[in-house]
Coordinates of C-alpha atoms and ligand atoms in Angstrom, one line a residue:
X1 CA 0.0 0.0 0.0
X2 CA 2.7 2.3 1.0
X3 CA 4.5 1.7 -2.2
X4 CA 1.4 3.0 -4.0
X5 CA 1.1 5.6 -2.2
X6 CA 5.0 6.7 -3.2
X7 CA 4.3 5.4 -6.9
X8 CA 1.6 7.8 -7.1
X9 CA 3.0 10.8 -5.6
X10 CA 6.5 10.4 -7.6
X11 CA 4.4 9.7 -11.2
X12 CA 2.0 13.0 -10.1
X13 CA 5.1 14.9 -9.2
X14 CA 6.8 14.3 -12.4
X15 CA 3.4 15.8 -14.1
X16 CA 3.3 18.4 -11.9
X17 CA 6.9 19.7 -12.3
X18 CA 6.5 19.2 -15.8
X19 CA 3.0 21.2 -16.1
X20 CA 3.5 23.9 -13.5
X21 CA 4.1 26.2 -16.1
X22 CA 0.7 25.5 -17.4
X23 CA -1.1 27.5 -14.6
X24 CA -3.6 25.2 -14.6
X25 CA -2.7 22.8 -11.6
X26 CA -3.0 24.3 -8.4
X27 CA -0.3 25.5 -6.9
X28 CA -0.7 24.5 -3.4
X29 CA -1.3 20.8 -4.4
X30 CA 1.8 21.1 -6.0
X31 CA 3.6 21.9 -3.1
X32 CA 2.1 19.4 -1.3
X33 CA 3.4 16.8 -3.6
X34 CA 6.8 18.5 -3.8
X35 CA 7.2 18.3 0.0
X36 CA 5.6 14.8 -0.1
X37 CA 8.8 13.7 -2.5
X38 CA 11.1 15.9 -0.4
X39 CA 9.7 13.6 3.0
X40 CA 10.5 10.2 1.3
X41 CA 13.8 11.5 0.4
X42 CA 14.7 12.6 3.7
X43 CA 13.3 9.2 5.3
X44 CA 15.2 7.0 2.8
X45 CA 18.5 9.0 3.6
X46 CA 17.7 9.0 6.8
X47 CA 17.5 4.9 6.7
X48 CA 21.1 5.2 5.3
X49 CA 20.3 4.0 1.9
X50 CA 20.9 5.3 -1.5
X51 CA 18.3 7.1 -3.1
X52 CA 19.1 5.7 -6.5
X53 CA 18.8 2.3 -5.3
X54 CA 15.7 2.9 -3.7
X55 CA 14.2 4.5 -6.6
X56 CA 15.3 1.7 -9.0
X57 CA 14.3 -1.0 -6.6
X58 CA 10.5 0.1 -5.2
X59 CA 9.6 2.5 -7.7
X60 CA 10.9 2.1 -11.6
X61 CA 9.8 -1.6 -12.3
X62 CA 6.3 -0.6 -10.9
X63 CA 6.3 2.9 -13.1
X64 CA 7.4 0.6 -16.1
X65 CA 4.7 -1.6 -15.9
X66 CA 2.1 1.1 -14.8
X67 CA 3.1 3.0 -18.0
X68 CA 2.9 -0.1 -19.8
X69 CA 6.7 0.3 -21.3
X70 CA 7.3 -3.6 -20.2
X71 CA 8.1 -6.4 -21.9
X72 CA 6.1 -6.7 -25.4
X73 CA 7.6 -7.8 -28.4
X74 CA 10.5 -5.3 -29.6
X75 CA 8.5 -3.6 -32.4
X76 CA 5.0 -2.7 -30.7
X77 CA 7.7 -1.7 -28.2
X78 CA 9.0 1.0 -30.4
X79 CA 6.2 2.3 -32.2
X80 CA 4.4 2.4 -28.4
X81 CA 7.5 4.2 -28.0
X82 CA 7.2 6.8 -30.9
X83 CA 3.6 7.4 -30.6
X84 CA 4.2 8.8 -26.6
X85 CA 7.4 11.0 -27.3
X86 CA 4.8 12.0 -30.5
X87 CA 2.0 13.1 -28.0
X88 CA 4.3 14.6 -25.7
X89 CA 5.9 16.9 -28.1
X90 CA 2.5 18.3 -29.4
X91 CA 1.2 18.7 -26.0
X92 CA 4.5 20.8 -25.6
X93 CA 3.2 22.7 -28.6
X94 CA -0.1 23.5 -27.8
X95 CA 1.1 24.7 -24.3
X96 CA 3.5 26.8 -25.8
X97 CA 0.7 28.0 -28.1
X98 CA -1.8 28.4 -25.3
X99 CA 0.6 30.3 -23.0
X100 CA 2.2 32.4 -26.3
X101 CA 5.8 31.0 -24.6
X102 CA 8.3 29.9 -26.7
X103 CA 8.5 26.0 -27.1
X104 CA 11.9 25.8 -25.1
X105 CA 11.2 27.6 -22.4
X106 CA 8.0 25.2 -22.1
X107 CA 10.3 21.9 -22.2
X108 CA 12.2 23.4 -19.4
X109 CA 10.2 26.2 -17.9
X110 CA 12.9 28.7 -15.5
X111 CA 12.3 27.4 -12.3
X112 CA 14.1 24.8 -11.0
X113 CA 15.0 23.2 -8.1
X114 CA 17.8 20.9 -9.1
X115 CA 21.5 20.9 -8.8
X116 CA 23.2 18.7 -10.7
X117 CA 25.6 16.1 -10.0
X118 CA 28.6 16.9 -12.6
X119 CA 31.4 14.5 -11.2
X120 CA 33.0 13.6 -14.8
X121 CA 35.5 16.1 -16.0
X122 CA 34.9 15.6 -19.3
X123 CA 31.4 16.7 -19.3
X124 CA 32.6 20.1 -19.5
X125 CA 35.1 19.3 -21.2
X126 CA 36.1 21.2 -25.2
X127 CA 36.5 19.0 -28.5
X128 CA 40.5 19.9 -28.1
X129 CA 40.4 18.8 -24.3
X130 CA 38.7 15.2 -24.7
X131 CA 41.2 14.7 -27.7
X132 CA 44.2 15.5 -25.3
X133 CA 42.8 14.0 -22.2
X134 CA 42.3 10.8 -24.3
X135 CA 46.5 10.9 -25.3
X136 CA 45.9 12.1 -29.4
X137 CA 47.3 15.4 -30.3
X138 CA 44.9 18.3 -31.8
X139 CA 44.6 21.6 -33.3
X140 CA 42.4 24.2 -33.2
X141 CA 42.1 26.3 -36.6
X142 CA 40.2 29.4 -37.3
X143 CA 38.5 30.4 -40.7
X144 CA 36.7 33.7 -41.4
X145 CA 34.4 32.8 -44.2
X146 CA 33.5 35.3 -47.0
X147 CA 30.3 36.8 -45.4
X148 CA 32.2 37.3 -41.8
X149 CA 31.8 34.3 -39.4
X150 CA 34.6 33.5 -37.6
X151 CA 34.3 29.1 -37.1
X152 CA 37.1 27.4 -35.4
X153 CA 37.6 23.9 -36.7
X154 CA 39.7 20.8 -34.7
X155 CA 42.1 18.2 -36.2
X156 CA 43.8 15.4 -34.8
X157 CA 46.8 15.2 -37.3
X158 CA 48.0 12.0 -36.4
X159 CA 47.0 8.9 -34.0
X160 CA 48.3 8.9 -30.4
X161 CA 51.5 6.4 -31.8
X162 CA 53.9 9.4 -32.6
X163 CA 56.4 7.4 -34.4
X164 CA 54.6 7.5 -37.7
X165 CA 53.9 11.2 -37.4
X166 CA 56.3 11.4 -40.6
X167 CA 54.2 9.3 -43.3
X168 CA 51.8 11.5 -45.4
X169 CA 48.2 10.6 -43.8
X170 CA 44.8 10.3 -46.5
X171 CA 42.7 13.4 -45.1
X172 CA 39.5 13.0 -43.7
X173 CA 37.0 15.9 -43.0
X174 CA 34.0 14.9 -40.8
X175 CA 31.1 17.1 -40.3
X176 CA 28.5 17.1 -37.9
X177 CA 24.3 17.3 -38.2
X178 CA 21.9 19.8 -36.7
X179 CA 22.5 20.8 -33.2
X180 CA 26.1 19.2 -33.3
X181 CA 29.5 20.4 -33.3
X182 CA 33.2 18.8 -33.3
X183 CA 32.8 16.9 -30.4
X184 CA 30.0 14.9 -31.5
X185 CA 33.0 12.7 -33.0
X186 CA 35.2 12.4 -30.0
X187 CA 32.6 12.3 -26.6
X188 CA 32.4 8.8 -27.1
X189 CA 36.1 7.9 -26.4
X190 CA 38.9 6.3 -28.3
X191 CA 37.2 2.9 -28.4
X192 CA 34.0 4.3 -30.0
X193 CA 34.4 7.3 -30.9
X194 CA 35.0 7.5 -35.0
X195 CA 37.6 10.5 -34.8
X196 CA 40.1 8.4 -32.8
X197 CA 39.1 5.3 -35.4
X198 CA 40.0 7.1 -38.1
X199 CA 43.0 8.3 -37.0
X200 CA 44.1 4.8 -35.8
X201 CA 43.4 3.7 -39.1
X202 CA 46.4 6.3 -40.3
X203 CA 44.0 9.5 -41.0
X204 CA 44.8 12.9 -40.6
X205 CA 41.6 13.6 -39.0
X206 CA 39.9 17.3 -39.6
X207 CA 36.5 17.9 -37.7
X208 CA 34.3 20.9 -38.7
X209 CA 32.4 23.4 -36.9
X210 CA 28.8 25.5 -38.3
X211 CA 28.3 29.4 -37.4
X212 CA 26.5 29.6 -34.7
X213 CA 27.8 26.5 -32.6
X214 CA 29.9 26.4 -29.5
X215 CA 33.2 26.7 -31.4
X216 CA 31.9 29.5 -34.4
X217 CA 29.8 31.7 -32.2
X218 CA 31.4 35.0 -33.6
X219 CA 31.8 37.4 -36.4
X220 CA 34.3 40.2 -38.0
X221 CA 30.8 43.0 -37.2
X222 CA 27.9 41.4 -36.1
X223 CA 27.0 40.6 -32.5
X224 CA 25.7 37.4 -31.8
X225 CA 22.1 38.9 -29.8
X226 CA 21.1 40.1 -33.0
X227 CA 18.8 38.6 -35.7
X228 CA 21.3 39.6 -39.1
X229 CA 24.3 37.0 -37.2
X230 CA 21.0 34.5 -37.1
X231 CA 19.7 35.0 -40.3
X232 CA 20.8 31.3 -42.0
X233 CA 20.0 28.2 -43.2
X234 CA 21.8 25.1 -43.9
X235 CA 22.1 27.3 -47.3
X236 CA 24.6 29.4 -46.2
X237 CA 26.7 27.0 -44.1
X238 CA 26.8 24.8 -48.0
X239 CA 27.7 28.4 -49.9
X240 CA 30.0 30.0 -47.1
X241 CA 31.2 27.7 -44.1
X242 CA 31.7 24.3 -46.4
X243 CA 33.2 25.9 -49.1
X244 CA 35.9 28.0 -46.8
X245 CA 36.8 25.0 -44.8
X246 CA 37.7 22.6 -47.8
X247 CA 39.5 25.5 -48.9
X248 CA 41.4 26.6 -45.4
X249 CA 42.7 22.3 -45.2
X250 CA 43.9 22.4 -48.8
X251 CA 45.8 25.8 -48.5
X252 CA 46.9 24.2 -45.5
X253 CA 48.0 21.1 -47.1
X254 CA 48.4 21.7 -50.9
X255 CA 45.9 21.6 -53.1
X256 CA 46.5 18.1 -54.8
X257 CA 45.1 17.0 -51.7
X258 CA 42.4 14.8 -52.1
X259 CA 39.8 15.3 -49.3
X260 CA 37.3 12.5 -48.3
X261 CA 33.9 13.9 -46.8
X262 CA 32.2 12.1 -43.8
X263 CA 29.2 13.6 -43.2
X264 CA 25.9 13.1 -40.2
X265 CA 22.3 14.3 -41.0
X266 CA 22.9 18.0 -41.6
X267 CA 26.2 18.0 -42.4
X268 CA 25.0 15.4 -45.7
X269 CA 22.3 18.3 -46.5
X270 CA 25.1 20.5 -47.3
X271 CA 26.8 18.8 -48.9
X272 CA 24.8 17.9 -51.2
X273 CA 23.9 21.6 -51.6
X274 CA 27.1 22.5 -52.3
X275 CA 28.2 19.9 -54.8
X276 CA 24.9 21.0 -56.9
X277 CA 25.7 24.6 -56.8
X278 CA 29.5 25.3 -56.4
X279 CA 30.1 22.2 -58.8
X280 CA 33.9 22.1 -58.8
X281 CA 34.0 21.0 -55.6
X282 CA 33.0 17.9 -56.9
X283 CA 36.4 17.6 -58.6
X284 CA 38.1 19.2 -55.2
X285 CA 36.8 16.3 -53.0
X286 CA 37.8 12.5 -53.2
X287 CA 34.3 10.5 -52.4
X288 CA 31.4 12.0 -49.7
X289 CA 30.3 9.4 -47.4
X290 CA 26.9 10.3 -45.8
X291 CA 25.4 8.5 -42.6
X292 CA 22.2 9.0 -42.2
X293 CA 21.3 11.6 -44.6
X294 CA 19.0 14.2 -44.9
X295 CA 17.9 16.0 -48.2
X296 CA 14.2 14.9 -49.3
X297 CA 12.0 15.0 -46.2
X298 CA 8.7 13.1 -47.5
X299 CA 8.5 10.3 -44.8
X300 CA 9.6 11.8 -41.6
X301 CA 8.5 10.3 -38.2
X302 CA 10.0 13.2 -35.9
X303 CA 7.3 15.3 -34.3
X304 CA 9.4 18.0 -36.2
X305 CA 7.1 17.4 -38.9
X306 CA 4.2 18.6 -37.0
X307 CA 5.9 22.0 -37.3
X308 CA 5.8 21.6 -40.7
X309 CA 2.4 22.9 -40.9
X310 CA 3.1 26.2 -39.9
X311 CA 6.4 26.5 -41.8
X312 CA 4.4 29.0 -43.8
X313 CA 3.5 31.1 -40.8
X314 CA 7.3 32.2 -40.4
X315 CA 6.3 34.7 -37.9
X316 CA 3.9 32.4 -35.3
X317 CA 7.2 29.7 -36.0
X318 CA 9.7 32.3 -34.9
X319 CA 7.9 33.8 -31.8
X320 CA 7.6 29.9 -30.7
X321 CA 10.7 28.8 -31.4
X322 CA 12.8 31.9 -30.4
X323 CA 13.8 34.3 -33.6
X324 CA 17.5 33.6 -33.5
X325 CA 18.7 31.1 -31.8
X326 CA 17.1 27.6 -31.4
X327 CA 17.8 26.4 -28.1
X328 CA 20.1 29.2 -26.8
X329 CA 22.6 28.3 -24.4
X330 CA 20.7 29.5 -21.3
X331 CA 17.4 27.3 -22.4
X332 CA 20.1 24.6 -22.8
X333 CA 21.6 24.9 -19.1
X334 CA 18.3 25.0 -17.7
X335 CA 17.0 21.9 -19.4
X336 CA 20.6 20.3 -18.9
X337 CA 20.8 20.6 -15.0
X338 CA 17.2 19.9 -15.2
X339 CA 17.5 16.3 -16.9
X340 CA 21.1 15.2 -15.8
X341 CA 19.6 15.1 -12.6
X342 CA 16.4 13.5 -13.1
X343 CA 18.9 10.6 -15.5
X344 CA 20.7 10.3 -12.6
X345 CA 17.7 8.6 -11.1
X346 CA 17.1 6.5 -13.8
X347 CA 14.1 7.8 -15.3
X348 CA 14.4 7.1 -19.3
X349 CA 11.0 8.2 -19.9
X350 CA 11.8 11.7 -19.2
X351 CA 15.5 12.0 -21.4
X352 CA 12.9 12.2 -24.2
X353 CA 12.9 15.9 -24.7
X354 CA 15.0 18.0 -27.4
X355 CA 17.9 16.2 -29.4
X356 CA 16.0 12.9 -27.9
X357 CA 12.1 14.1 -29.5
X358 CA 13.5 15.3 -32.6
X359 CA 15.9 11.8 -33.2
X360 CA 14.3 9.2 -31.6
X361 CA 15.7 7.2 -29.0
X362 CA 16.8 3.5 -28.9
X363 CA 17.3 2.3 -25.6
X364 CA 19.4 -1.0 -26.8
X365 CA 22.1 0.7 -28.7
X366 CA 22.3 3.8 -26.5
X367 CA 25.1 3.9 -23.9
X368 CA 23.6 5.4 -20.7
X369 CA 26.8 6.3 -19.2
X370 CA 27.3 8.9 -22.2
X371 CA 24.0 10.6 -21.6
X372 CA 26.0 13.2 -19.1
X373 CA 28.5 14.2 -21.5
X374 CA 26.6 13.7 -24.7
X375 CA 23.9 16.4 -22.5
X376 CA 27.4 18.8 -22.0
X377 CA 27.9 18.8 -25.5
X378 CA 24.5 19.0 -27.3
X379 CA 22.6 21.0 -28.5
X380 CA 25.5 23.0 -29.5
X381 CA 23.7 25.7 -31.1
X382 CA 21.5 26.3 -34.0
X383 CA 19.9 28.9 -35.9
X384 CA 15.9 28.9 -35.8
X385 CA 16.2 29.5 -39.3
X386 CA 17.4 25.9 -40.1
X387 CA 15.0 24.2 -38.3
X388 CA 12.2 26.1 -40.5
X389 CA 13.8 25.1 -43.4
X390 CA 14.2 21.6 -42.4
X391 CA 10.7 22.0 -41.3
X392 CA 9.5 23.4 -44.8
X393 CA 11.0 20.8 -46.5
X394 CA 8.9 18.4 -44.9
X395 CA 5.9 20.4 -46.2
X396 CA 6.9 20.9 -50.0
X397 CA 7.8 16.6 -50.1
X398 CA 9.7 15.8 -52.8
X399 CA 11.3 19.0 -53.1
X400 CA 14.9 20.2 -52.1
X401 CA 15.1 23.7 -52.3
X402 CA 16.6 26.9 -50.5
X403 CA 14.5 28.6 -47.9
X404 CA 10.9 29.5 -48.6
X405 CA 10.4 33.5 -47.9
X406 CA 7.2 33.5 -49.6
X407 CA 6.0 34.2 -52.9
X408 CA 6.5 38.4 -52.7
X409 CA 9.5 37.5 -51.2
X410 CA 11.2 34.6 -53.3
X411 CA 10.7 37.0 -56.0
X412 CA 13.0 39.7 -54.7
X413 CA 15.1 37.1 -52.6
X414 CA 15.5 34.9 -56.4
X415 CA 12.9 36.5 -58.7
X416 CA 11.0 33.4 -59.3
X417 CA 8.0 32.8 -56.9
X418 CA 9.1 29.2 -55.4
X419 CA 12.9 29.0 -54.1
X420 CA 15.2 27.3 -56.2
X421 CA 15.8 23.3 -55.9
X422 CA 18.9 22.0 -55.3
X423 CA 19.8 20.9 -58.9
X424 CA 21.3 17.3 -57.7
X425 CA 21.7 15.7 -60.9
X426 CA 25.0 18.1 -61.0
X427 CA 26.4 16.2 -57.9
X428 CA 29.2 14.0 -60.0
X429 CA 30.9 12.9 -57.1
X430 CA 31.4 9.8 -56.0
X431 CA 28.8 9.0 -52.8
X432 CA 27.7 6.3 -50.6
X433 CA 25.1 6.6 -48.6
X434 CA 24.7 5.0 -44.9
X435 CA 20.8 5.0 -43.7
X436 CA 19.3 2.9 -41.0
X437 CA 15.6 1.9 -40.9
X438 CA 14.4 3.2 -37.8
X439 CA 15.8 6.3 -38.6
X440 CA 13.1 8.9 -38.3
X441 CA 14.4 11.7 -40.2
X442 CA 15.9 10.0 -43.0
X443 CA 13.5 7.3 -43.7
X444 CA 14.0 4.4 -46.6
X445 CA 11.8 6.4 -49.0
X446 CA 13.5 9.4 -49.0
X447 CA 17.3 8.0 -48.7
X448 CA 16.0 5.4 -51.6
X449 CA 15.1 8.6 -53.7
X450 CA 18.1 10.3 -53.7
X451 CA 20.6 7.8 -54.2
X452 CA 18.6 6.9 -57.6
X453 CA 19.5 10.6 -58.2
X454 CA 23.3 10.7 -57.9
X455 CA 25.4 9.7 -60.7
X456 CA 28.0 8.4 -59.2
X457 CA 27.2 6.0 -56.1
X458 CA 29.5 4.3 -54.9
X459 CA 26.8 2.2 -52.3
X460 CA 23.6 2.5 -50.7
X461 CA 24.6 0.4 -47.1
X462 CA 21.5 0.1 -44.8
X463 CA 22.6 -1.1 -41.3
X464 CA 21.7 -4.6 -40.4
X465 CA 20.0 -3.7 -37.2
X466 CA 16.2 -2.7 -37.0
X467 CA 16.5 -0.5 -34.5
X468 CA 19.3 1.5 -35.5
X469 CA 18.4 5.1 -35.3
X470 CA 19.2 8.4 -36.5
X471 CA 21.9 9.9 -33.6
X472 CA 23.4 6.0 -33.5
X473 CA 25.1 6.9 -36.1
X474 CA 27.3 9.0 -34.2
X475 CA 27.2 7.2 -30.5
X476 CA 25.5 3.7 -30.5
X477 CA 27.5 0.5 -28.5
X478 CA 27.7 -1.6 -31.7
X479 CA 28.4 1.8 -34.3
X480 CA 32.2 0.8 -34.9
X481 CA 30.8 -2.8 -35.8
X482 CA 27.8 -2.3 -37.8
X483 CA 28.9 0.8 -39.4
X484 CA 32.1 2.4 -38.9
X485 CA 34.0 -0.8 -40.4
X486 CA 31.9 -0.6 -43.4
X487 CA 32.9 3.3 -43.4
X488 CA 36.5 2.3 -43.3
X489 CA 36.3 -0.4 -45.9
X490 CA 34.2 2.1 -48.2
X491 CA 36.8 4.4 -47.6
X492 CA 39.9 2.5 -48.4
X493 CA 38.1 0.8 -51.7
X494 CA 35.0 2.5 -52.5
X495 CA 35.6 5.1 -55.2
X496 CA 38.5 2.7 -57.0
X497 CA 35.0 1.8 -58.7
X498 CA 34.6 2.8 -62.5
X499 CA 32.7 5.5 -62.8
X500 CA 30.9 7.4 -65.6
X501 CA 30.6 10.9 -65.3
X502 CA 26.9 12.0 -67.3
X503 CA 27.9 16.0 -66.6
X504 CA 30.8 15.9 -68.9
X505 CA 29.4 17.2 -72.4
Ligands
NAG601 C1 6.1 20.1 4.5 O1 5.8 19.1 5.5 C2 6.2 19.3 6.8 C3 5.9 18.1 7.7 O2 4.7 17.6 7.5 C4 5.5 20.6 7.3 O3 6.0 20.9 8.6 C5 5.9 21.7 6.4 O4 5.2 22.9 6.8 C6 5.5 21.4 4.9 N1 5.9 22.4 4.0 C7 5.2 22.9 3.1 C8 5.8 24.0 2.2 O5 4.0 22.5 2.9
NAG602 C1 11.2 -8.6 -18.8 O1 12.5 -8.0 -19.2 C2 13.4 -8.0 -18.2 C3 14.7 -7.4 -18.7 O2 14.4 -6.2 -19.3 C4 13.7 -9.4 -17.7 O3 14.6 -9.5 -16.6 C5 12.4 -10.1 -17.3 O4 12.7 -11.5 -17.0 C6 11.4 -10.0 -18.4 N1 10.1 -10.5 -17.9 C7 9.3 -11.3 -18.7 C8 8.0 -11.7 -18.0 O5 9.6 -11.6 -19.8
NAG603 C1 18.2 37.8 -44.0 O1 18.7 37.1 -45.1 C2 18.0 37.2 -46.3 C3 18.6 36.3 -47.3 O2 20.0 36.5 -47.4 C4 18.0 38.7 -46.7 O3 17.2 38.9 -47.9 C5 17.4 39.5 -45.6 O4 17.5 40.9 -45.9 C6 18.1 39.3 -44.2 N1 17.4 40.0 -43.2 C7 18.1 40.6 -42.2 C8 17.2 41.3 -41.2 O5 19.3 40.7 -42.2
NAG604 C1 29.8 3.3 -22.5 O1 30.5 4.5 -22.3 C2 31.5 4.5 -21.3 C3 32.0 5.9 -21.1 O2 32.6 6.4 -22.3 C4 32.6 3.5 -21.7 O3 33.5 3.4 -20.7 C5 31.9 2.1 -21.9 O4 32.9 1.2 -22.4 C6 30.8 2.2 -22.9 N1 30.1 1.0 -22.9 C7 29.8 0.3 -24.1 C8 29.1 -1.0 -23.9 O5 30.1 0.8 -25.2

C-alpha cells in the first residue's frame, strides 16, 4: 500500500513539475506533492540507503509496468514508444501556443530546483580537451568565411602512436548534423568514438564546426544577440562555411590534396547543396560518405514534422521557437541541470525531450553512461532559421530547395516565386550513402530517392539492425561494428569503382 502511495506521488510529481508552467494545476497541491517527495527522500536518507537504489528497486519496475513500457515484443515496443514522445511533443506545442511561450522555455520552464551532479571532468570538457585528455594530439584552426563568421575547426593530425607522425596521412573531414558540433565525434572515447578510429586507421583527422555552434559563435561585425548574425540556413553554411573549410585544409596542405567527406544528418544536407551549386567541388573532394542523410524529407517520423504545418507562418514559428537562436545556451543549461539530474535517477522516460524528441531514441544501442556528457555537449547551437527550413522541407515533399520566404518574397530574394531546388543531378561525385531503418528523419523512401539521383554512387549500405536510429550513427554500442568498419572499408576501396561521369558534355 505504502508503495502506492510513493508510486503515485512520484508519477503525479513528475506531471506536476512538468506542467507547472501550465497555470492550470493548483499551486498548493503542488507543493504538497513537492514536500511529499522531499519527505521520502529525507526518510530513505535518513535509513542510510541510496536514493538511486531505492528508486530503482520500489519505484521504476512498478512505473514501467504502470506505464505499460514492459516487456512486449520489440517492435510494438517501439512504435508504443514513438507514438508517446509524438503526443508529448505536441502537447509541448499547444502549451507553448496556449501560453504564447516559446517552445523551449515550455520543455524546461525557469524554475528549478535541481543541482546537478557533474562529477565527470569531461562533461565540460572542449572538443581539443577530450582529444588531449584521451592521449591524441589536436589543433584548433580558425577560418573567417567570405560573409564574416569566424568558425574554429579541430584536427587530430596523427594517432596517439607518434612514431609514424612522418608518413603523409589520407585526409579525412567529418562534419556534424543539426544541433552538433566537433565533439559529436570524440565524446564517445577512443574505443568508439569515430575521430580516434580514423586516426588509428592512419588518418589525418579534420573535424568541422557551423556558425553559430559552441566553437563558431562570432563574427568580423555582427553581435551574436542580433537577428542579421542569425539570419541562415543550412544554405549558407553549404555556400560559405563548407566551401571555406575545404579550402582553409587544402591551403593548408596543398591543393592536390584529395579530401574525403564524412558527413551526419545536416552536415550530408550540405553537402549535397554545395556539390549542386558550387560544382567544382566535386572535382576538389575524393568520395562524400553520408550517414544518415537528410535531403528529401517526404516520410519523416520526428514530431518535427508537425511543425511543418506552420512553416508558412514564419512569424507564429519564430515567436515559438525563439527568432535567432534555437535552443540558446541559457534554455540549454536550464534543461541540462534539469535532466542530468532526473537521469541520474534513472528515469528514461523523461530523457525524451529535445535532441532525444527530434531523433528518436533506442534504448538498446544507447550507452547510458554517455548521456552526461553527450547532455554537455549537445545542442551545441542552431539557428531557428534551419530548423524552418528543415521544417518546410517536410511540407513541399519531394522537393529540395533553398529557404521559402514567400512568394513576394522569393521573388525579390531569387525572382521566381518558389525557391530554387537544389539541382542534384550536377552532384558527380562519387557518394555512398549509410541510412538505418528506424531512422526517423531520413527514412528508406527518402534516402532510396536520392541515391537513384546521384550519378556516381559508390553504395547504398542500410545497417543490419532494425533499431538502428538516426543519432546511432554517431554514438551507439555496436556503431564501430555495424557501421564504422563498413565506413573504413568504403573508404579504403569504395571510389576505385569505375565511374561514368553524365555531366561531362
Ligand atoms: C512540509 O511538510 C512538513 C511536515 O509535514 C511541514 O511541517 C511543512 O510545513 C510542509 N511544508 C510545506 C511547504 O508545505
Ligand atoms: C522482462 O524483461 C526483463 C529485462 O528487461 C527481464 O529481466 C524479465 O525477466 C522479463 N520478464 C518477462 C516476463 O519476460
Ligand atoms: C536575412 O537574409 C535574407 C537572405 O539572405 C535577406 O534577404 C534579408 O534581408 C536578411 N534579413 C536581415 C534582417 O538581415
Ligand atoms: C559506455 O560509455 C562509457 C564511457 O565512455 C565506456 O567506458 C563504456 O565502455 C561504454 N560501454 C559500451 C558498452 O560501449
Amino acid at each position: 500500500m505504502k508503495l502506492i502511495i510513493v508510486l503515485f506521488t512520484l508519477v503525479l510529481f513528475i506531471q506536476c513539475s512538468e506542467s507547472r508552467h501550465t497555470g492550470w494545476f493548483p499551486q498548493n497541491l503542488v507543493d504538497a506533492f513537492t514536500n511529499k517527495t522531499s519527505q521520502i527522500t529525507n526518510y530513505v536518507r535518513s535509513k542510510g540507503r541510496s536514493l538511486k537504489q531505492f528508486y530503482v528497486e520500489n519505484v521504476r519496475n512498478k512505473i514501467t509496468t504502470y506505464l505499460g513500457y514492459n516487456n512486449q515484443t520489440e517492435s510494438e515496443d517501439r512504435i508504443d514508444n514513438q507514438a508517446r514522445v509524438k503526443r508529448k511533443f505536441k502537447s509541448y506545442v499547444e502549451s507553448a501556443q496556449a501560453n504564447e511561450k516559446k517552445l523551449f522555455d515550455v520543455i524546461a520552464p525557469k524554475k528549478l530546483e535541481y543541482s546537478c551532479d557533474d562529477n565527470d571532468p569531461s562533461i565540460h570538457m572542449s572538443t581539443p580537451q577530450l582529444i588531449a585528455f584521451h592521449g591524441y594530439p589536436s589543433e584548433s584552426h580558425t577560418i573567417v568565411t567570405e560573409d564574416g563568421y569566424i568558425l574554429t575547426i579541430h584536427r587530430i593530425p596523427h594517432s596517439r602512436n607518434g612514431k609514424r607522425q612522418n608518413i603523409p596521412r589520407k585526409t579525412v573531414l567529418l562534419h556534424h548534423g543539426l544541433l552538433g558540433s566537433s565533439a559529436d565525434w570524440v565524446l564517445a572515447g577512443p574505443e568508439k568514438g569515430l575521430a580516434y578510429i580514423l586516426s588509428e586507421a592512419g588518418y589525418d583527422v579534420w573535424l568541422a564546426n557551423v556558425r553559430g555552434n559552441t566553437y563558431s559563435r562570432a563574427h568580423l561585425t555582427l553581435n551574436i544577440d542580433t537577428f542579421e548574425f542569425w539570419n541562415f540556413t543550412f544554405h549558407e553554411v553549404s555556400q560559405y562555411d563548407l566551401p571555406a573549410v575545404i579550402d582553409y585544409i587544402m591551403d593548408n596542405k596543398g591543393w592536390d590534396t584529395k579530401i574525403n567527406y564524412i558527413g551526419h544528418s545536416m552536415g550530408t544536407t550540405i553537402l549535397f547543396a554545395l556539390l549542386s551549386t558550387k560544382t567544382h567541388y566535386n572535382k576538389i573532394l575524393r568520395a562524400g560518405f553520408a550517414l544518415a542523410p537528410v535531403a528529401f524529407m517526404t516520410d519523416i517520423k520526428s514530431p518535427i514534422h508537425l511543425l511543418a504545418r506552420y512553416s508558412n507562418n514564419l512569424e507564429y514559428l519564430l515567436k515559438l521557437l525563439g527568432a535567432n537562436e534555437f535552443l540558446p545556451q541559457n534554455a540549454v543549461l536550464r534543461w541540462l541541470s534539469k535532466h542530468a539530474c532526473e537521469i541520474n535517477h534513472y528515469e528514461e522516460a523523461i530523457c525524451e525531450n529535445s535532441m532525444f524528441v527530434l531523433c528518436g531514441h533506442d534504448e538498446r544501442q544507447f550507452n547510458r553512461s554517455l548521456l552526461p556528457i553527450i547532455l554537455g555537449h549537445v545542442p551545441a547551437g542552431a539557428s531557428t532559421k534551419t530548423l524552418i527550413h528543415y521544417a518546410q522541407e517536410i511540407r513541399n515533399s519531394g522537393r529540395f530547395q533553398q529557404f521559402d520566404y514567400g512568394k513576394e518574397s522569393n521573388l525579390k530574394e531569387y525572382g521566381t516565386i518558389t525557391p530554387p531546388e537544389y539541382p542534384l543531378h550536377k552532384i558527380t561525385l562519387p557518394i555512398a550513402l549509410l541510412s538505418s531503418e528506424n531512422d526517423w528523419l531520413a527514412s528508406d523512401v527518402d534516402v532510396t530517392n536520392l541515391y537513384v539521383q546521384l550519378a556516381n554512387p559508390i553504395e547504398h549500405y542500410i545497417v543490419p539492425l532494425k533499431e538502428f536510429n538516426h543519432i546511432d550513427f554517431l554514438w551507439a554500442v555496436d556503431a564501430p561494428k555495424l557501421v564504422f568498419e563498413k565506413l573504413l572499408q568504403l573508404l579504403e576501396e569504395g571510389v576505385t569503382k569505375p565511374f561514368f561521369n553524365i555531366n561531362s558534355h
